[in-house]
mmCIF file with all atom_site columns, C-alpha atoms and ligand atoms in Angstrom:
data_model
loop_
_atom_site.group_PDB
_atom_site.id
_atom_site.type_symbol
_atom_site.label_atom_id
_atom_site.label_alt_id
_atom_site.label_comp_id
_atom_site.label_asym_id
_atom_site.label_entity_id
_atom_site.label_seq_id
_atom_site.pdbx_PDB_ins_code
_atom_site.Cartn_x
_atom_site.Cartn_y
_atom_site.Cartn_z
_atom_site.occupancy
_atom_site.B_iso_or_equiv
_atom_site.pdbx_formal_charge
_atom_site.auth_seq_id
_atom_site.auth_comp_id
_atom_site.auth_asym_id
_atom_site.auth_atom_id
_atom_site.pdbx_PDB_model_num
ATOM   1   C  CA  . UNK L 1 1   ? 0.000   0.000  0.000  1.00 0.00 ? 1   UNK L CA  1
ATOM   2   C  CA  . UNK L 1 2   ? 1.044   3.618  -0.368 1.00 0.00 ? 2   UNK L CA  1
ATOM   3   C  CA  . UNK L 1 3   ? 1.002   5.905  2.629  1.00 0.00 ? 3   UNK L CA  1
ATOM   4   C  CA  . UNK L 1 4   ? 1.350   9.681  2.455  1.00 0.00 ? 4   UNK L CA  1
ATOM   5   C  CA  . UNK L 1 5   ? 3.477   10.484 5.495  1.00 0.00 ? 5   UNK L CA  1
ATOM   6   C  CA  . UNK L 1 6   ? 4.863   13.947 6.208  1.00 0.00 ? 6   UNK L CA  1
ATOM   7   C  CA  . UNK L 1 7   ? 4.235   14.983 2.624  1.00 0.00 ? 7   UNK L CA  1
ATOM   8   C  CA  . UNK L 1 8   ? 6.015   12.038 1.090  1.00 0.00 ? 8   UNK L CA  1
ATOM   9   C  CA  . UNK L 1 9   ? 4.481   8.931  -0.481 1.00 0.00 ? 9   UNK L CA  1
ATOM   10  C  CA  . UNK L 1 10  ? 5.903   5.782  1.062  1.00 0.00 ? 10  UNK L CA  1
ATOM   11  C  CA  . UNK L 1 11  ? 5.250   2.334  -0.382 1.00 0.00 ? 11  UNK L CA  1
ATOM   12  C  CA  . UNK L 1 12  ? 5.029   -0.445 2.170  1.00 0.00 ? 12  UNK L CA  1
ATOM   13  C  CA  . UNK L 1 13  ? 4.007   -4.079 1.992  1.00 0.00 ? 13  UNK L CA  1
ATOM   14  C  CA  . UNK L 1 14  ? 1.852   -4.553 5.050  1.00 0.00 ? 14  UNK L CA  1
ATOM   15  C  CA  . UNK L 1 15  ? -0.518  -7.098 6.453  1.00 0.00 ? 15  UNK L CA  1
ATOM   16  C  CA  . UNK L 1 16  ? -3.964  -5.415 6.598  1.00 0.00 ? 16  UNK L CA  1
ATOM   17  C  CA  . UNK L 1 17  ? -3.991  -5.925 10.373 1.00 0.00 ? 17  UNK L CA  1
ATOM   18  C  CA  . UNK L 1 18  ? -0.918  -3.738 10.970 1.00 0.00 ? 18  UNK L CA  1
ATOM   19  C  CA  . UNK L 1 19  ? -1.645  -0.608 12.961 1.00 0.00 ? 19  UNK L CA  1
ATOM   20  C  CA  . UNK L 1 20  ? -0.591  2.824  11.798 1.00 0.00 ? 20  UNK L CA  1
ATOM   21  C  CA  . UNK L 1 21  ? 1.682   2.990  14.853 1.00 0.00 ? 21  UNK L CA  1
ATOM   22  C  CA  . UNK L 1 22  ? 3.560   -0.172 13.926 1.00 0.00 ? 22  UNK L CA  1
ATOM   23  C  CA  . UNK L 1 23  ? 3.707   0.849  10.263 1.00 0.00 ? 23  UNK L CA  1
ATOM   24  C  CA  . UNK L 1 24  ? 5.311   4.160  11.211 1.00 0.00 ? 24  UNK L CA  1
ATOM   25  C  CA  . UNK L 1 25  ? 7.769   2.781  13.740 1.00 0.00 ? 25  UNK L CA  1
ATOM   26  C  CA  . UNK L 1 26  ? 8.642   -0.653 12.392 1.00 0.00 ? 26  UNK L CA  1
ATOM   27  C  CA  . UNK L 1 27  ? 8.245   -0.239 8.650  1.00 0.00 ? 27  UNK L CA  1
ATOM   28  C  CA  . UNK L 1 28  ? 9.005   3.421  7.981  1.00 0.00 ? 28  UNK L CA  1
ATOM   29  C  CA  . UNK L 1 29  ? 11.579  4.049  10.713 1.00 0.00 ? 29  UNK L CA  1
ATOM   30  C  CA  . UNK L 1 30  ? 9.625   6.977  12.146 1.00 0.00 ? 30  UNK L CA  1
ATOM   31  C  CA  . UNK L 1 31  ? 10.184  6.200  15.807 1.00 0.00 ? 31  UNK L CA  1
ATOM   32  C  CA  . UNK L 1 32  ? 9.291   9.664  17.099 1.00 0.00 ? 32  UNK L CA  1
ATOM   33  C  CA  . UNK L 1 33  ? 5.741   8.410  17.573 1.00 0.00 ? 33  UNK L CA  1
ATOM   34  C  CA  . UNK L 1 34  ? 5.818   6.434  20.803 1.00 0.00 ? 34  UNK L CA  1
ATOM   35  C  CA  . UNK L 1 35  ? 4.177   3.189  21.820 1.00 0.00 ? 35  UNK L CA  1
ATOM   36  C  CA  . UNK L 1 36  ? 3.005   3.563  25.389 1.00 0.00 ? 36  UNK L CA  1
ATOM   37  C  CA  . UNK L 1 37  ? 0.026   1.404  26.254 1.00 0.00 ? 37  UNK L CA  1
ATOM   38  C  CA  . UNK L 1 38  ? -0.790  0.202  22.707 1.00 0.00 ? 38  UNK L CA  1
ATOM   39  C  CA  . UNK L 1 39  ? -4.426  0.175  23.879 1.00 0.00 ? 39  UNK L CA  1
ATOM   40  C  CA  . UNK L 1 40  ? -5.720  3.689  23.325 1.00 0.00 ? 40  UNK L CA  1
ATOM   41  C  CA  . UNK L 1 41  ? -5.244  4.841  26.898 1.00 0.00 ? 41  UNK L CA  1
ATOM   42  C  CA  . UNK L 1 42  ? -2.144  7.062  27.014 1.00 0.00 ? 42  UNK L CA  1
ATOM   43  C  CA  . UNK L 1 43  ? -1.956  9.272  23.905 1.00 0.00 ? 43  UNK L CA  1
ATOM   44  C  CA  . UNK L 1 44  ? 1.771   8.643  23.340 1.00 0.00 ? 44  UNK L CA  1
ATOM   45  C  CA  . UNK L 1 45  ? 1.036   7.449  19.800 1.00 0.00 ? 45  UNK L CA  1
ATOM   46  C  CA  . UNK L 1 46  ? -0.945  10.536 18.711 1.00 0.00 ? 46  UNK L CA  1
ATOM   47  C  CA  . UNK L 1 47  ? -0.445  11.596 15.079 1.00 0.00 ? 47  UNK L CA  1
ATOM   48  C  CA  . UNK L 1 48  ? -2.549  13.648 12.661 1.00 0.00 ? 48  UNK L CA  1
ATOM   49  C  CA  . UNK L 1 49  ? -4.540  12.105 9.833  1.00 0.00 ? 49  UNK L CA  1
ATOM   50  C  CA  . UNK L 1 50  ? -5.955  14.714 7.463  1.00 0.00 ? 50  UNK L CA  1
ATOM   51  C  CA  . UNK L 1 51  ? -5.180  17.305 10.129 1.00 0.00 ? 51  UNK L CA  1
ATOM   52  C  CA  . UNK L 1 52  ? -7.125  15.583 12.914 1.00 0.00 ? 52  UNK L CA  1
ATOM   53  C  CA  . UNK L 1 53  ? -5.467  13.889 15.850 1.00 0.00 ? 53  UNK L CA  1
ATOM   54  C  CA  . UNK L 1 54  ? -5.816  10.128 16.029 1.00 0.00 ? 54  UNK L CA  1
ATOM   55  C  CA  . UNK L 1 55  ? -4.410  7.400  18.224 1.00 0.00 ? 55  UNK L CA  1
ATOM   56  C  CA  . UNK L 1 56  ? -2.222  5.498  15.813 1.00 0.00 ? 56  UNK L CA  1
ATOM   57  C  CA  . UNK L 1 57  ? -2.307  2.367  17.984 1.00 0.00 ? 57  UNK L CA  1
ATOM   58  C  CA  . UNK L 1 58  ? -6.062  2.148  17.363 1.00 0.00 ? 58  UNK L CA  1
ATOM   59  C  CA  . UNK L 1 59  ? -5.883  3.012  13.660 1.00 0.00 ? 59  UNK L CA  1
ATOM   60  C  CA  . UNK L 1 60  ? -5.056  0.521  10.940 1.00 0.00 ? 60  UNK L CA  1
ATOM   61  C  CA  . UNK L 1 61  ? -2.461  1.626  8.402  1.00 0.00 ? 61  UNK L CA  1
ATOM   62  C  CA  . UNK L 1 62  ? -4.827  0.419  5.683  1.00 0.00 ? 62  UNK L CA  1
ATOM   63  C  CA  . UNK L 1 63  ? -7.418  2.973  6.846  1.00 0.00 ? 63  UNK L CA  1
ATOM   64  C  CA  . UNK L 1 64  ? -4.949  5.743  6.040  1.00 0.00 ? 64  UNK L CA  1
ATOM   65  C  CA  . UNK L 1 65  ? -4.370  5.049  2.373  1.00 0.00 ? 65  UNK L CA  1
ATOM   66  C  CA  . UNK L 1 66  ? -5.026  8.216  0.415  1.00 0.00 ? 66  UNK L CA  1
ATOM   67  C  CA  . UNK L 1 67  ? -5.001  10.360 3.556  1.00 0.00 ? 67  UNK L CA  1
ATOM   68  C  CA  . UNK L 1 68  ? -2.325  12.723 4.819  1.00 0.00 ? 68  UNK L CA  1
ATOM   69  C  CA  . UNK L 1 69  ? -0.500  11.411 7.876  1.00 0.00 ? 69  UNK L CA  1
ATOM   70  C  CA  . UNK L 1 70  ? 1.662   13.789 9.890  1.00 0.00 ? 70  UNK L CA  1
ATOM   71  C  CA  . UNK L 1 71  ? 3.993   12.641 12.637 1.00 0.00 ? 71  UNK L CA  1
ATOM   72  C  CA  . UNK L 1 72  ? 6.207   14.576 15.014 1.00 0.00 ? 72  UNK L CA  1
ATOM   73  C  CA  . UNK L 1 73  ? 8.997   14.257 12.430 1.00 0.00 ? 73  UNK L CA  1
ATOM   74  C  CA  . UNK L 1 74  ? 6.893   16.219 9.946  1.00 0.00 ? 74  UNK L CA  1
ATOM   75  C  CA  . UNK L 1 75  ? 5.924   19.100 12.200 1.00 0.00 ? 75  UNK L CA  1
ATOM   76  C  CA  . UNK L 1 76  ? 8.935   21.364 11.859 1.00 0.00 ? 76  UNK L CA  1
ATOM   77  C  CA  . UNK L 1 77  ? 9.094   23.516 8.745  1.00 0.00 ? 77  UNK L CA  1
ATOM   78  C  CA  . UNK L 1 78  ? 12.031  24.873 6.773  1.00 0.00 ? 78  UNK L CA  1
ATOM   79  C  CA  . UNK L 1 79  ? 12.026  27.874 9.096  1.00 0.00 ? 79  UNK L CA  1
ATOM   80  C  CA  . UNK L 1 80  ? 12.614  25.681 12.152 1.00 0.00 ? 80  UNK L CA  1
ATOM   81  C  CA  . UNK L 1 81  ? 10.596  23.995 14.885 1.00 0.00 ? 81  UNK L CA  1
ATOM   82  C  CA  . UNK L 1 82  ? 6.843   24.394 15.011 1.00 0.00 ? 82  UNK L CA  1
ATOM   83  C  CA  . UNK L 1 83  ? 5.834   27.112 17.522 1.00 0.00 ? 83  UNK L CA  1
ATOM   84  C  CA  . UNK L 1 84  ? 4.482   24.421 19.874 1.00 0.00 ? 84  UNK L CA  1
ATOM   85  C  CA  . UNK L 1 85  ? 7.794   22.572 19.754 1.00 0.00 ? 85  UNK L CA  1
ATOM   86  C  CA  . UNK L 1 86  ? 9.632   25.827 20.493 1.00 0.00 ? 86  UNK L CA  1
ATOM   87  C  CA  . UNK L 1 87  ? 7.245   26.614 23.371 1.00 0.00 ? 87  UNK L CA  1
ATOM   88  C  CA  . UNK L 1 88  ? 7.703   23.148 24.907 1.00 0.00 ? 88  UNK L CA  1
ATOM   89  C  CA  . UNK L 1 89  ? 11.459  23.724 24.882 1.00 0.00 ? 89  UNK L CA  1
ATOM   90  C  CA  . UNK L 1 90  ? 11.122  27.180 26.346 1.00 0.00 ? 90  UNK L CA  1
ATOM   91  C  CA  . UNK L 1 91  ? 8.789   26.057 29.153 1.00 0.00 ? 91  UNK L CA  1
ATOM   92  C  CA  . UNK L 1 92  ? 10.466  22.727 29.966 1.00 0.00 ? 92  UNK L CA  1
ATOM   93  C  CA  . UNK L 1 93  ? 7.306   20.941 28.871 1.00 0.00 ? 93  UNK L CA  1
ATOM   94  C  CA  . UNK L 1 94  ? 8.931   17.538 29.219 1.00 0.00 ? 94  UNK L CA  1
ATOM   95  C  CA  . UNK L 1 95  ? 11.075  15.533 31.568 1.00 0.00 ? 95  UNK L CA  1
ATOM   96  C  CA  . UNK L 1 96  ? 11.833  12.034 30.269 1.00 0.00 ? 96  UNK L CA  1
ATOM   97  C  CA  . UNK L 1 97  ? 10.311  13.058 26.938 1.00 0.00 ? 97  UNK L CA  1
ATOM   98  C  CA  . UNK L 1 98  ? 8.528   9.790  26.229 1.00 0.00 ? 98  UNK L CA  1
ATOM   99  C  CA  . UNK L 1 99  ? 5.072   11.341 26.087 1.00 0.00 ? 99  UNK L CA  1
ATOM   100 C  CA  . UNK L 1 100 ? 6.288   14.529 24.401 1.00 0.00 ? 100 UNK L CA  1
ATOM   101 C  CA  . UNK L 1 101 ? 5.684   13.725 20.712 1.00 0.00 ? 101 UNK L CA  1
ATOM   102 C  CA  . UNK L 1 102 ? 2.085   12.723 21.453 1.00 0.00 ? 102 UNK L CA  1
ATOM   103 C  CA  . UNK L 1 103 ? 1.589   15.742 23.714 1.00 0.00 ? 103 UNK L CA  1
ATOM   104 C  CA  . UNK L 1 104 ? 2.865   18.079 21.002 1.00 0.00 ? 104 UNK L CA  1
ATOM   105 C  CA  . UNK L 1 105 ? 0.728   16.495 18.277 1.00 0.00 ? 105 UNK L CA  1
ATOM   106 C  CA  . UNK L 1 106 ? -2.332  16.835 20.523 1.00 0.00 ? 106 UNK L CA  1
ATOM   107 C  CA  . UNK L 1 107 ? -1.412  20.390 21.441 1.00 0.00 ? 107 UNK L CA  1
ATOM   108 C  CA  . UNK L 1 108 ? -1.092  21.432 17.798 1.00 0.00 ? 108 UNK L CA  1
ATOM   109 C  CA  . UNK L 1 109 ? -4.491  19.890 17.031 1.00 0.00 ? 109 UNK L CA  1
ATOM   110 C  CA  . UNK L 1 110 ? -6.075  21.443 20.115 1.00 0.00 ? 110 UNK L CA  1
ATOM   111 C  CA  . UNK L 1 111 ? -4.916  24.894 19.032 1.00 0.00 ? 111 UNK L CA  1
ATOM   112 C  CA  . UNK L 1 112 ? -6.312  24.308 15.552 1.00 0.00 ? 112 UNK L CA  1
ATOM   113 C  CA  . UNK L 1 113 ? -9.580  23.113 17.091 1.00 0.00 ? 113 UNK L CA  1
ATOM   114 C  CA  . UNK L 1 114 ? -9.794  26.413 18.999 1.00 0.00 ? 114 UNK L CA  1
ATOM   115 C  CA  . UNK L 1 115 ? -9.765  24.599 22.342 1.00 0.00 ? 115 UNK L CA  1
ATOM   116 C  CA  . UNK L 1 116 ? -7.164  26.661 24.155 1.00 0.00 ? 116 UNK L CA  1
ATOM   117 C  CA  . UNK L 1 117 ? -9.389  29.405 25.560 1.00 0.00 ? 117 UNK L CA  1
ATOM   118 C  CA  . UNK L 1 118 ? -8.376  28.808 29.173 1.00 0.00 ? 118 UNK L CA  1
ATOM   119 C  CA  . UNK L 1 119 ? -6.073  26.596 31.223 1.00 0.00 ? 119 UNK L CA  1
ATOM   120 C  CA  . UNK L 1 120 ? -9.092  24.472 32.180 1.00 0.00 ? 120 UNK L CA  1
ATOM   121 C  CA  . UNK L 1 121 ? -10.022 23.983 28.540 1.00 0.00 ? 121 UNK L CA  1
ATOM   122 C  CA  . UNK L 1 122 ? -6.430  23.125 27.633 1.00 0.00 ? 122 UNK L CA  1
ATOM   123 C  CA  . UNK L 1 123 ? -6.303  20.550 30.447 1.00 0.00 ? 123 UNK L CA  1
ATOM   124 C  CA  . UNK L 1 124 ? -9.647  19.068 29.404 1.00 0.00 ? 124 UNK L CA  1
ATOM   125 C  CA  . UNK L 1 125 ? -8.711  18.701 25.740 1.00 0.00 ? 125 UNK L CA  1
ATOM   126 C  CA  . UNK L 1 126 ? -5.220  17.397 26.555 1.00 0.00 ? 126 UNK L CA  1
ATOM   127 C  CA  . UNK L 1 127 ? -6.604  14.886 29.057 1.00 0.00 ? 127 UNK L CA  1
ATOM   128 C  CA  . UNK L 1 128 ? -6.163  11.939 26.690 1.00 0.00 ? 128 UNK L CA  1
ATOM   129 C  CA  . UNK L 1 129 ? -2.405  12.402 26.842 1.00 0.00 ? 129 UNK L CA  1
ATOM   130 C  CA  . UNK L 1 130 ? -0.834  11.010 29.978 1.00 0.00 ? 130 UNK L CA  1
ATOM   131 C  CA  . UNK L 1 131 ? 2.549   12.034 31.370 1.00 0.00 ? 131 UNK L CA  1
ATOM   132 C  CA  . UNK L 1 132 ? 4.171   9.805  33.949 1.00 0.00 ? 132 UNK L CA  1
ATOM   133 C  CA  . UNK L 1 133 ? 6.600   12.557 34.872 1.00 0.00 ? 133 UNK L CA  1
ATOM   134 C  CA  . UNK L 1 134 ? 3.835   15.049 35.633 1.00 0.00 ? 134 UNK L CA  1
ATOM   135 C  CA  . UNK L 1 135 ? 5.112   17.843 33.410 1.00 0.00 ? 135 UNK L CA  1
ATOM   136 C  CA  . UNK L 1 136 ? 1.533   19.065 32.914 1.00 0.00 ? 136 UNK L CA  1
ATOM   137 C  CA  . UNK L 1 137 ? 1.850   22.640 34.296 1.00 0.00 ? 137 UNK L CA  1
ATOM   138 C  CA  . UNK L 1 138 ? 4.747   23.350 31.942 1.00 0.00 ? 138 UNK L CA  1
ATOM   139 C  CA  . UNK L 1 139 ? 2.854   21.924 28.974 1.00 0.00 ? 139 UNK L CA  1
ATOM   140 C  CA  . UNK L 1 140 ? -0.174  24.075 29.772 1.00 0.00 ? 140 UNK L CA  1
ATOM   141 C  CA  . UNK L 1 141 ? 2.081   27.128 30.003 1.00 0.00 ? 141 UNK L CA  1
ATOM   142 C  CA  . UNK L 1 142 ? 3.619   26.288 26.623 1.00 0.00 ? 142 UNK L CA  1
ATOM   143 C  CA  . UNK L 1 143 ? 0.241   25.820 24.949 1.00 0.00 ? 143 UNK L CA  1
ATOM   144 C  CA  . UNK L 1 144 ? -1.156  28.961 26.565 1.00 0.00 ? 144 UNK L CA  1
ATOM   145 C  CA  . UNK L 1 145 ? 1.780   30.951 25.228 1.00 0.00 ? 145 UNK L CA  1
ATOM   146 C  CA  . UNK L 1 146 ? 1.235   29.752 21.654 1.00 0.00 ? 146 UNK L CA  1
ATOM   147 C  CA  . UNK L 1 147 ? -2.525  30.332 21.984 1.00 0.00 ? 147 UNK L CA  1
ATOM   148 C  CA  . UNK L 1 148 ? -1.925  33.891 23.096 1.00 0.00 ? 148 UNK L CA  1
ATOM   149 C  CA  . UNK L 1 149 ? 0.336   34.482 20.116 1.00 0.00 ? 149 UNK L CA  1
ATOM   150 C  CA  . UNK L 1 150 ? 3.268   35.488 22.265 1.00 0.00 ? 150 UNK L CA  1
ATOM   151 C  CA  . UNK L 1 151 ? 5.443   32.435 21.675 1.00 0.00 ? 151 UNK L CA  1
ATOM   152 C  CA  . UNK L 1 152 ? 8.623   32.473 19.673 1.00 0.00 ? 152 UNK L CA  1
ATOM   153 C  CA  . UNK L 1 153 ? 7.617   31.942 16.099 1.00 0.00 ? 153 UNK L CA  1
ATOM   154 C  CA  . UNK L 1 154 ? 3.918   32.225 16.931 1.00 0.00 ? 154 UNK L CA  1
ATOM   155 C  CA  . UNK L 1 155 ? 1.796   32.715 13.885 1.00 0.00 ? 155 UNK L CA  1
ATOM   156 C  CA  . UNK L 1 156 ? 4.191   30.717 11.722 1.00 0.00 ? 156 UNK L CA  1
HETATM 157 S  S1  . LIG N 2 .   ? 0.072   3.847  22.646 1.00 0.00 ? 1   LIG N S1  1
HETATM 158 FE FE1 . LIG N 2 .   ? -1.733  4.539  21.675 1.00 0.00 ? 1   LIG N FE1 1
HETATM 159 S  S2  . LIG N 2 .   ? -2.891  5.431  23.273 1.00 0.00 ? 1   LIG N S2  1
HETATM 160 FE FE2 . LIG N 2 .   ? -1.173  4.529  24.298 1.00 0.00 ? 1   LIG N FE2 1
HETATM 161 S  S1  . LIG N 2 .   ? 7.805   13.766 30.207 1.00 0.00 ? 2   LIG N S1  1
HETATM 162 FE FE1 . LIG N 2 .   ? 8.099   11.729 30.932 1.00 0.00 ? 2   LIG N FE1 1
HETATM 163 S  S2  . LIG N 2 .   ? 6.194   10.780 30.529 1.00 0.00 ? 2   LIG N S2  1
HETATM 164 FE FE2 . LIG N 2 .   ? 5.869   12.831 30.072 1.00 0.00 ? 2   LIG N FE2 1
#
């Protein structure tokens, strides 16, 4: 099958039961997307499909043929990191970093969904992404900064 990942068409021979998560990590070498629970409970595997966030552990690769998949590797542009990536760095939005790619993919989607009106709203719409290290306050601060348009590179 052919998968459109980060703007590039990738041909892969996959069993129809292979998840998008395993296709990305094991077949395309895109290991930025993390496998946490592999059961839809932690958000570590969050990617975008046609601009919407999905849990790649619960999505079959075959369901994504003809759709645009974006992973953490595809978020930065030629001008540098995505504003959310820059804000996470600035605010220490991670500790061990394992949950970070999924958190950032969710945060980017949340901002596009217009769900960053308040800290409570940010927490609510980020609640599917778990962080064992408890870096939540820093993540909220990073997202709030991008939402307010005051982050480095905001508006890019
Ligand atoms: S690995 Fe997909 S939700 Fe945990
Ligand atoms: S930064 Fe370690 S799990 Fe979130």
